Short mmCIF file of C-alpha atoms in Angstrom, two decimals:
data_model
loop_
_atom_site.label_atom_id
_atom_site.label_comp_id
_atom_site.label_asym_id
_atom_site.label_seq_id
_atom_site.Cartn_x
_atom_site.Cartn_y
_atom_site.Cartn_z
CA MET A 498 242.91 92.95 197.08
CA ILE A 499 240.81 94.21 194.18
CA ARG A 500 242.14 97.74 194.56
CA GLN A 501 245.70 96.27 194.32
CA THR A 502 244.86 94.21 191.21
CA VAL A 503 243.29 97.24 189.57
CA ARG A 504 246.31 99.33 190.37
CA TRP A 505 248.66 96.66 189.15
CA PHE A 506 247.05 96.66 185.70
CA GLY A 507 246.66 100.44 185.58
CA VAL A 508 250.24 101.17 186.38
CA SER A 509 251.72 100.93 182.82
CA PRO A 510 250.53 100.63 179.19
CA PRO A 511 251.96 97.17 178.79
CA ARG A 512 249.92 95.90 181.65
CA THR A 513 246.79 97.66 180.14
CA LEU A 514 247.48 95.90 176.79
CA LEU A 515 248.00 92.61 178.60
CA LEU A 516 244.61 92.92 180.25
CA GLY A 517 242.87 94.11 177.23
CA PHE A 518 243.87 91.39 174.85
CA SER A 519 243.20 88.71 177.57
CA PHE A 520 239.69 90.30 178.15
CA ILE A 521 238.87 90.21 174.39
CA ILE A 522 240.08 86.70 174.14
CA PHE A 523 238.09 85.44 177.07
CA ILE A 524 234.89 87.16 175.78
CA GLY A 525 235.44 85.67 172.29
CA ALA A 526 235.99 82.25 173.91
CA LEU A 527 232.52 82.39 175.62
CA LEU A 528 230.77 83.53 172.43
CA LEU A 529 232.57 80.80 170.31
CA ARG A 530 231.55 78.15 172.98
CA SER A 531 227.80 79.13 172.69
CA PRO A 532 225.75 76.63 170.63
CA ILE A 533 224.75 79.35 168.24
CA SER A 534 228.44 79.63 167.00
CA SER A 535 228.42 76.06 165.47
CA VAL A 536 226.34 74.69 162.48
CA GLU A 537 225.23 71.68 164.64
CA GLY A 538 224.07 73.71 167.58
CA GLU A 539 226.65 72.07 169.82
CA SER A 540 228.94 73.59 172.37
CA MET A 541 232.60 72.98 171.96
CA SER A 542 234.83 72.60 174.94
CA PHE A 543 236.27 75.83 176.66
CA ILE A 544 239.78 75.03 175.81
CA ASP A 545 238.89 74.62 172.11
CA ALA A 546 237.02 77.94 172.29
CA LEU A 547 239.88 79.53 173.94
CA PHE A 548 242.33 78.21 171.46
CA THR A 549 240.17 79.47 168.57
CA SER A 550 239.43 82.86 170.09
CA THR A 551 243.19 83.50 170.77
CA SER A 552 244.06 82.29 167.35
CA ALA A 553 241.67 85.01 165.88
CA THR A 554 242.42 87.67 168.28
CA CYS A 555 246.28 87.20 167.75
CA VAL A 556 245.66 86.95 163.82
CA THR A 557 247.30 83.67 163.71
CA GLY A 558 245.06 81.18 161.83
CA LEU A 559 245.83 77.98 163.61
CA VAL A 560 242.44 76.11 163.91
CA LEU A 561 241.07 72.89 165.44
CA PHE A 562 237.98 72.76 163.43
CA ASP A 563 237.34 73.69 159.88
CA THR A 564 236.13 77.34 160.06
CA GLY A 565 233.93 77.09 156.84
CA THR A 566 232.10 73.93 157.79
CA TYR A 567 232.03 73.89 161.68
CA PHE A 568 230.99 77.38 162.67
CA SER A 569 227.72 79.08 161.83
CA THR A 570 227.24 82.47 160.26
CA PHE A 571 227.23 83.90 163.91
CA GLY A 572 230.56 82.08 164.60
CA HIS A 573 232.08 83.54 161.54
CA TRP A 574 231.18 86.91 162.38
CA VAL A 575 232.54 86.56 165.95
CA ILE A 576 235.77 85.24 164.41
CA LEU A 577 235.95 88.21 162.00
CA PHE A 578 235.18 90.63 164.65
CA LEU A 579 238.10 89.19 166.74
CA ILE A 580 240.47 89.25 163.77
CA GLN A 581 239.56 93.05 163.22
CA ILE A 582 240.20 94.05 166.83
CA GLY A 583 243.27 91.84 167.01
CA GLY A 584 244.70 93.14 163.69
CA ILE A 585 244.17 96.92 164.11
CA GLY A 586 244.50 96.79 167.75
CA PHE A 587 241.81 97.09 170.58
CA MET A 588 243.10 100.33 171.69
CA THR A 589 242.93 101.79 168.07
CA MET A 590 239.19 100.52 167.97
CA ALA A 591 238.53 102.13 171.38
CA THR A 592 240.13 105.29 170.19
CA LEU A 593 237.84 105.15 167.18
CA PHE A 594 234.76 104.99 169.35
CA ALA A 595 235.95 107.82 171.48
CA LEU A 596 236.59 110.10 168.25
CA ILE A 597 232.99 109.13 167.14
CA LEU A 598 231.65 110.20 170.50
CA ARG A 599 233.81 113.33 170.46
CA ARG A 600 235.49 112.36 173.64
CA LYS A 601 239.00 113.84 174.51
CA ILE A 602 241.86 111.14 174.39
CA SER A 603 243.52 111.37 177.75
CA LEU A 604 247.38 111.37 178.31
CA LYS A 605 247.19 107.72 179.57
CA GLU A 606 245.32 106.57 176.73
CA ARG A 607 247.89 108.17 174.38
CA LEU A 608 250.58 106.16 176.20
CA ILE A 609 248.83 102.99 175.76
CA LEU A 610 248.30 103.72 172.12
CA GLN A 611 251.95 104.46 171.80
CA GLU A 612 252.81 101.05 173.27
CA SER A 613 250.05 99.34 171.15
CA LEU A 614 251.22 100.90 167.84
CA ASN A 615 254.94 100.58 168.75
CA GLN A 616 255.67 104.35 168.36
CA GLY A 617 258.55 106.30 169.76
CA SER A 618 256.54 109.21 171.06
CA ILE A 619 252.83 110.21 171.59
CA GLU A 620 253.17 113.10 169.08
CA GLY A 621 250.58 112.66 166.34
CA LEU A 622 249.13 109.57 167.59
CA VAL A 623 245.50 110.50 167.30
CA ARG A 624 246.09 111.45 163.56
CA LEU A 625 247.81 108.16 163.07
CA VAL A 626 244.95 106.25 164.48
CA ARG A 627 242.63 108.13 161.95
CA LYS A 628 244.93 106.99 159.27
CA VAL A 629 245.10 103.38 160.45
CA ILE A 630 241.39 103.20 160.43
CA ILE A 631 240.90 104.76 157.12
CA TYR A 632 243.67 102.79 155.35
CA ALA A 633 242.56 99.46 156.96
CA LEU A 634 238.94 99.93 155.90
CA ALA A 635 239.68 101.25 152.51
CA LEU A 636 241.97 98.31 151.75
CA GLU A 637 239.74 95.71 153.21
CA THR A 638 236.83 97.23 151.02
CA VAL A 639 238.97 97.06 147.89
CA GLY A 640 239.98 93.46 148.72
CA ALA A 641 236.36 92.45 149.36
CA ILE A 642 235.25 93.88 146.11
CA LEU A 643 238.07 92.02 144.22
CA TYR A 644 237.47 88.65 145.97
CA THR A 645 233.66 88.95 145.43
CA PHE A 646 234.35 89.37 141.71
CA ARG A 647 236.30 86.12 141.62
CA PHE A 648 234.07 84.22 143.84
CA ALA A 649 230.86 85.16 141.84
CA PHE A 650 232.13 82.76 139.06
CA ASP A 651 232.10 79.81 141.59
CA MET A 652 229.15 80.65 143.74
CA PRO A 653 225.77 82.62 144.13
CA LEU A 654 226.31 86.38 144.38
CA GLY A 655 225.30 86.66 148.06
CA LYS A 656 227.60 84.00 149.08
CA ALA A 657 230.37 85.55 146.99
CA ILE A 658 230.08 88.85 148.71
CA TYR A 659 229.88 86.91 152.13
CA HIS A 660 233.20 85.01 151.16
CA GLY A 661 234.80 88.13 149.81
CA VAL A 662 234.31 90.26 153.01
CA PHE A 663 235.48 87.48 155.27
CA HIS A 664 238.55 86.77 153.29
CA SER A 665 239.59 90.25 152.68
CA ILE A 666 239.47 91.06 156.38
CA SER A 667 241.15 87.85 157.34
CA ILE A 668 243.94 88.02 154.75
CA PHE A 669 244.83 91.74 155.07
CA ASN A 670 245.12 91.18 158.82
CA ASN A 671 247.29 88.37 158.13
CA ALA A 672 244.93 86.06 160.10
CA GLY A 673 244.78 82.98 157.82
CA PHE A 674 241.26 81.96 158.59
CA ASP A 675 239.24 80.95 155.50
CA LEU A 676 235.81 79.56 154.51
CA SER A 677 237.08 77.02 151.76
CA GLY A 678 236.18 73.86 153.81
CA ASP A 679 238.08 70.63 154.56
CA PHE A 680 241.02 72.61 155.85
CA SER A 681 241.98 73.17 152.13
CA SER A 682 242.71 76.88 152.46
CA PHE A 683 243.36 78.36 148.86
CA SER A 684 244.47 75.12 147.32
CA ASP A 685 241.66 75.21 144.76
CA TYR A 686 243.18 78.50 143.51
CA SER A 687 246.78 77.39 143.51
CA THR A 688 247.21 78.26 139.71
CA ASP A 689 244.81 81.11 139.61
CA LEU A 690 246.79 84.23 138.96
CA TYR A 691 244.15 86.68 139.84
CA MET A 692 243.39 85.15 143.24
CA ASN A 693 247.20 84.74 144.05
CA VAL A 694 248.02 88.36 143.24
CA VAL A 695 245.13 89.81 145.18
CA SER A 696 245.97 87.60 148.23
CA MET A 697 249.66 88.54 148.06
CA VAL A 698 249.02 92.10 147.72
CA LEU A 699 246.71 92.07 150.79
CA ILE A 700 249.16 90.15 152.76
CA ILE A 701 252.16 92.43 151.90
CA LEU A 702 250.20 95.62 152.67
CA GLY A 703 248.88 94.23 155.99
CA GLY A 704 252.54 93.10 156.91
CA PHE A 705 254.19 96.49 155.99
CA GLY A 706 252.66 98.28 159.00
CA PHE A 707 250.48 101.37 159.17
CA ILE A 708 253.46 103.71 159.45
CA VAL A 709 254.87 102.49 156.11
CA LEU A 710 251.31 102.54 154.51
CA ALA A 711 250.87 106.23 155.62
CA ASP A 712 254.40 107.05 154.12
CA LEU A 713 253.39 105.36 150.89
CA PHE A 714 250.05 107.10 150.58
CA GLU A 715 251.57 110.39 151.29
CA PHE A 716 254.70 110.10 149.18
CA ARG A 717 253.46 112.62 146.63
CA LYS A 718 253.12 115.17 149.45
CA LYS A 719 256.48 114.40 151.18
CA SER A 720 258.53 113.27 148.11
CA ARG A 721 260.68 111.07 150.52
CA PHE A 722 260.50 108.02 152.72
CA SER A 723 261.48 107.70 156.33
CA LEU A 724 264.38 105.46 157.26
CA HIS A 725 261.85 103.00 158.81
CA THR A 726 259.85 102.78 155.50
CA LYS A 727 263.08 102.43 153.52
CA VAL A 728 264.23 99.41 155.75
CA VAL A 729 260.92 97.80 155.68
CA LEU A 730 260.36 97.96 151.89
CA SER A 731 263.90 96.79 151.02
CA MET A 732 263.88 93.85 153.57
CA SER A 733 260.32 92.79 152.78
CA ALA A 734 261.18 92.80 148.97
CA GLY A 735 264.56 90.95 149.63
CA LEU A 736 263.07 88.35 151.88
CA ILE A 737 260.11 87.60 149.46
CA VAL A 738 262.48 87.29 146.33
CA ILE A 739 265.00 85.02 148.30
CA GLY A 740 262.36 83.12 149.89
CA ALA A 741 260.72 82.37 146.57
CA ALA A 742 263.77 81.60 144.78
CA ILE A 743 264.88 78.99 147.57
CA ILE A 744 261.25 77.46 147.60
CA PHE A 745 261.41 77.15 143.88
CA ILE A 746 264.92 75.61 143.72
CA PHE A 747 264.25 72.99 146.53
CA GLU A 748 260.87 72.06 145.35
CA TYR A 749 261.41 72.07 141.60
CA THR A 750 261.77 68.41 141.31
CA ASN A 751 259.55 67.39 144.29
CA SER A 752 256.57 65.67 142.46
CA GLN A 753 254.66 65.70 145.75
CA SER A 754 254.37 69.38 145.92
CA ILE A 755 255.13 71.49 142.65
CA GLY A 756 257.42 68.91 140.70
CA SER A 757 254.65 68.02 138.18
CA SER A 758 253.49 71.59 137.73
CA GLY A 759 254.68 73.94 134.82
CA PHE A 760 257.34 76.32 135.10
CA GLY A 761 254.92 79.43 135.47
CA GLU A 762 252.89 77.57 138.01
CA LYS A 763 255.97 76.60 140.10
CA MET A 764 256.93 80.26 140.17
CA LEU A 765 253.53 81.38 141.17
CA VAL A 766 253.27 78.93 144.15
CA SER A 767 256.89 79.70 145.17
CA PHE A 768 256.11 83.44 145.40
CA PHE A 769 252.78 82.79 147.22
CA GLN A 770 254.42 80.54 149.77
CA SER A 771 257.11 82.93 150.39
CA VAL A 772 254.77 85.82 150.92
CA THR A 773 252.37 83.93 153.27
CA THR A 774 255.23 82.82 155.56
CA ARG A 775 255.43 86.72 156.52
CA SER A 776 252.39 85.91 158.71
CA GLY A 777 249.68 85.42 156.13
CA GLY A 778 248.63 81.89 157.14
CA VAL A 779 246.79 80.84 153.92
CA THR A 780 248.38 78.53 151.62
CA THR A 781 247.82 76.99 148.03
CA VAL A 782 249.81 73.78 148.64
CA ASP A 783 250.11 71.26 151.34
CA ILE A 784 253.40 72.28 153.28
CA SER A 785 253.74 68.84 154.73
CA THR A 786 254.55 67.49 151.19
CA PHE A 787 257.62 69.94 151.05
CA ARG A 788 260.99 68.73 151.43
CA GLN A 789 262.45 69.15 155.08
CA ALA A 790 264.99 71.63 153.85
CA THR A 791 262.23 73.92 152.57
CA GLN A 792 260.15 73.50 155.66
CA PHE A 793 263.25 74.53 157.85
CA PHE A 794 263.65 77.44 155.60
CA ILE A 795 259.97 78.39 155.98
CA ILE A 796 260.52 78.17 159.77
CA ILE A 797 263.24 80.80 159.45
CA LEU A 798 261.06 83.15 157.36
CA MET A 799 258.08 82.83 159.88
CA PHE A 800 260.45 83.65 162.73
CA ILE A 801 261.53 86.88 160.98
CA GLY A 802 257.82 87.58 160.22
CA ALA A 803 256.24 90.97 159.22
CA SER A 804 257.20 94.64 160.08
CA PRO A 805 256.58 96.78 163.26
CA GLY A 806 253.18 98.27 163.71
CA SER A 807 251.47 95.74 161.32
CA THR A 808 249.09 92.96 161.66
CA GLY A 809 251.79 90.38 161.38
CA GLY A 810 254.17 88.69 164.02
CA GLY A 811 257.80 87.46 164.29
CA ILE A 812 260.93 89.37 165.38
CA LYS A 813 260.01 91.90 162.60
CA THR A 814 262.00 92.80 159.46
CA THR A 815 263.58 95.86 161.04
CA THR A 816 264.97 93.85 163.90
CA PHE A 817 266.54 91.41 161.30
CA ALA A 818 267.92 94.41 159.30
CA VAL A 819 269.48 95.75 162.38
CA LEU A 820 271.02 92.37 163.20
CA VAL A 821 272.39 91.96 159.68
CA GLY A 822 273.73 95.61 159.76
CA ALA A 823 275.48 94.84 163.15
CA VAL A 824 277.18 92.00 161.64
CA LEU A 825 278.30 93.69 158.51
CA ALA A 826 279.66 96.46 160.63
CA MET A 827 281.61 94.02 162.91
CA ILE A 828 283.01 92.27 159.84
CA ARG A 829 284.02 95.67 158.25
CA GLY A 830 285.70 96.72 161.58
CA LYS A 831 283.14 99.54 161.92
CA GLU A 832 281.81 100.83 165.28
CA ASP A 833 278.46 102.14 164.09
CA VAL A 834 275.65 100.27 162.35
CA VAL A 835 274.55 102.31 159.35
CA LEU A 836 271.50 101.83 157.19
CA PHE A 837 270.85 104.06 154.16
CA ARG A 838 273.62 106.24 155.31
CA LEU A 839 272.18 106.92 158.66
CA ARG A 840 273.66 105.69 161.98
CA LEU A 841 271.59 103.86 164.31
CA ALA A 842 271.77 104.51 168.16
CA GLN A 843 273.30 101.64 170.20
CA GLU A 844 270.03 101.39 172.06
CA ARG A 845 268.38 100.19 168.78
CA VAL A 846 271.12 97.46 168.30
CA TYR A 847 270.86 96.37 171.95
CA LYS A 848 266.94 96.22 171.69
CA ALA A 849 267.39 94.15 168.41
CA VAL A 850 269.55 91.59 170.00
CA THR A 851 267.29 91.35 173.14
CA VAL A 852 264.13 90.90 170.97
CA THR A 853 265.73 88.14 169.00
CA LEU A 854 267.19 86.33 172.05
CA PHE A 855 263.97 86.50 173.77
CA CYS A 856 261.99 85.28 170.84
CA ILE A 857 264.44 82.42 170.38
CA GLY A 858 264.14 81.37 173.95
CA ILE A 859 260.32 81.49 173.89
CA VAL A 860 260.13 79.39 170.84
CA MET A 861 262.79 76.98 172.17
CA LEU A 862 260.61 76.66 175.43
CA GLY A 863 257.47 76.06 173.56
CA THR A 864 259.13 73.61 171.26
CA MET A 865 260.56 71.64 174.23
CA ILE A 866 257.18 71.44 176.01
CA LEU A 867 255.42 70.31 172.77
CA ALA A 868 258.19 67.74 172.25
CA THR A 869 257.36 66.35 175.69
CA THR A 870 253.50 66.43 175.35
CA GLU A 871 253.15 65.53 171.73
CA ASP A 872 253.91 62.33 169.70
CA ALA A 873 255.18 63.89 166.50
CA ALA A 874 258.42 64.44 164.63
CA PHE A 875 260.64 67.33 165.83
CA LEU A 876 260.55 69.28 162.62
CA ARG A 877 256.72 69.25 162.67
CA ILE A 878 256.79 70.49 166.44
CA LEU A 879 259.16 73.20 165.71
CA PHE A 880 257.21 74.40 162.67
CA GLU A 881 254.05 74.60 164.74
CA ALA A 882 255.69 76.39 167.66
CA THR A 883 257.20 79.01 165.23
CA SER A 884 254.04 79.44 163.28
CA ALA A 885 252.23 80.07 166.56
CA PHE A 886 254.81 82.43 168.08
CA GLY A 887 255.17 84.26 164.64
CA THR A 888 251.19 84.49 164.40
CA VAL A 889 251.50 82.83 161.02
CA GLY A 890 249.05 80.07 160.85
CA LEU A 891 250.69 77.62 158.64
CA SER A 892 250.73 74.12 159.94
CA MET A 893 252.00 70.72 158.91
CA GLY A 894 249.06 68.95 160.33
CA LEU A 895 249.83 68.89 163.98
CA THR A 896 247.16 71.37 165.32
CA GLY A 897 244.27 68.93 164.98
CA ASP A 898 246.03 66.36 167.08
CA LEU A 899 247.26 68.53 169.98
CA SER A 900 246.74 67.33 173.52
CA THR A 901 245.30 69.59 176.10
CA SER A 902 248.66 70.61 177.26
CA GLY A 903 249.77 71.27 173.75
CA LYS A 904 246.81 73.48 173.09
CA PHE A 905 247.72 75.60 176.14
CA THR A 906 251.29 75.80 174.95
CA ILE A 907 250.24 77.09 171.48
CA ILE A 908 247.78 79.52 173.10
CA PHE A 909 250.69 80.82 175.23
CA LEU A 910 252.87 81.05 171.98
CA MET A 911 250.25 82.86 170.12
CA PHE A 912 249.53 85.29 172.85
CA ILE A 913 253.09 86.27 173.40
CA GLY A 914 253.73 86.52 169.71
CA ARG A 915 250.97 89.06 169.12
CA LEU A 916 251.59 91.04 172.30
CA GLY A 917 255.41 90.90 171.94
CA PRO A 918 257.83 89.40 174.29
CA LEU A 919 259.26 92.82 175.59
CA THR A 920 255.76 94.14 176.19
CA LEU A 921 254.99 90.96 178.27
CA THR A 922 258.28 91.41 180.17
CA TYR A 923 257.56 95.19 180.85
CA ALA A 924 254.03 94.18 182.04
CA LEU A 925 254.96 91.43 184.43
CA GLY A 926 258.23 92.70 185.43
CA PRO A 927 258.91 95.43 188.17
CA LYS A 928 258.96 99.10 187.50
CA PRO A 929 262.75 99.91 186.70
CA GLY A 930 264.35 102.17 189.32
CA ARG A 931 266.83 104.91 188.82
CA LEU A 932 270.41 103.68 188.18
CA LEU A 933 272.65 105.04 191.05
CA TYR A 934 275.90 103.67 189.84
CA ARG A 935 277.85 101.86 187.02
CA HIS A 936 280.09 98.83 187.41
CA ALA A 937 283.64 98.92 186.55
CA GLU A 938 284.51 97.87 182.99
CA GLY A 939 285.71 94.29 182.45
CA LYS A 940 286.74 92.30 179.58
CA ILE A 941 286.04 88.84 178.06
CA ILE A 942 287.13 86.87 174.95
CA ILE A 943 284.42 86.57 172.28
CA GLY A 944 284.40 84.01 169.45
#
């Protein structure tokens, strides 16, 4: 039985990823459950520890307890370690240690890395891992310095450095955990241009994905961008600008959110909220005070999420771009989906549709379960489910009131959202066999 279990997990890279993330979450839960992890020296329940560990490893940011006041320094470092592993990827970290020990990376490990980093081939994977580590650590270090400089005006230098390191790693990895206290996130800095810009840049860079970051850093050498980078940059910019514009318009006269602020402050808050919905998780205003139309639009942005190979979740910007391209091609009567004058293979279009339908189904299932187990308005439930699946971490206040069944449901959504619905399907499903025949073609009426 044990041999069969080991063989089952070792058959394919998706199953290895499934086991790896599960193991890390379980170890994290045990550490967070220990009395040393809390300020009061008390043990939290295992389900609460599992929830927190899953949220950190899946870089989500939904919390049952205020991170800054409930957890001790040891607890903070456990959360930070889980965020770093979850954001960069545990296989990337394992490869880093292998490279340090000068151990050769096997073919099987390269295949797992390929699945983990969402790459099309195993060529150049080890070089990519080196770049991932260097870029991540470099950006996190710069972020920590910038945050420390600002925090030093509000707290002692030692505490400022501590807060700077924690928030830089958390926000770059789009985790959304913060040490502000009282679940206030960055509300104290809602009109602080410096903090807003630093945070937005870290969220955006973390959400681009390491392939895009490599293209950006090596642009002077190559003098051109890949199609993937072009799509990610254009879609990210478009979604951020459109999101900020819609939030600004719908909340302009809402006195409960930004209606009483000046024009510049409204613009700043709108842009920050648009950026953080891409999987950032931190917020400068209480989203529950937004109008329902704005909240629903934020749900759409969270569902789209960040980009492939990044620290963010959602169906990804490239998937959304392919769907938009397919719709435009159909409207224009074209057979091919073309982006930046390059035709996409039909397989890419099918995969985009499959991923989107899978994700819609998972969010619908999670929402239906939560609507049964929780006593809350439907929009709050849909918002929470989408935030968990998109590994965003934004909340309208439902997380702290979740029942045990609700907590398990959110854990499930966060786990699938980080691992990816297709990866989970490949991991749990049977190994595909060779296709021996094709069915005769049939026709149905569409629309």
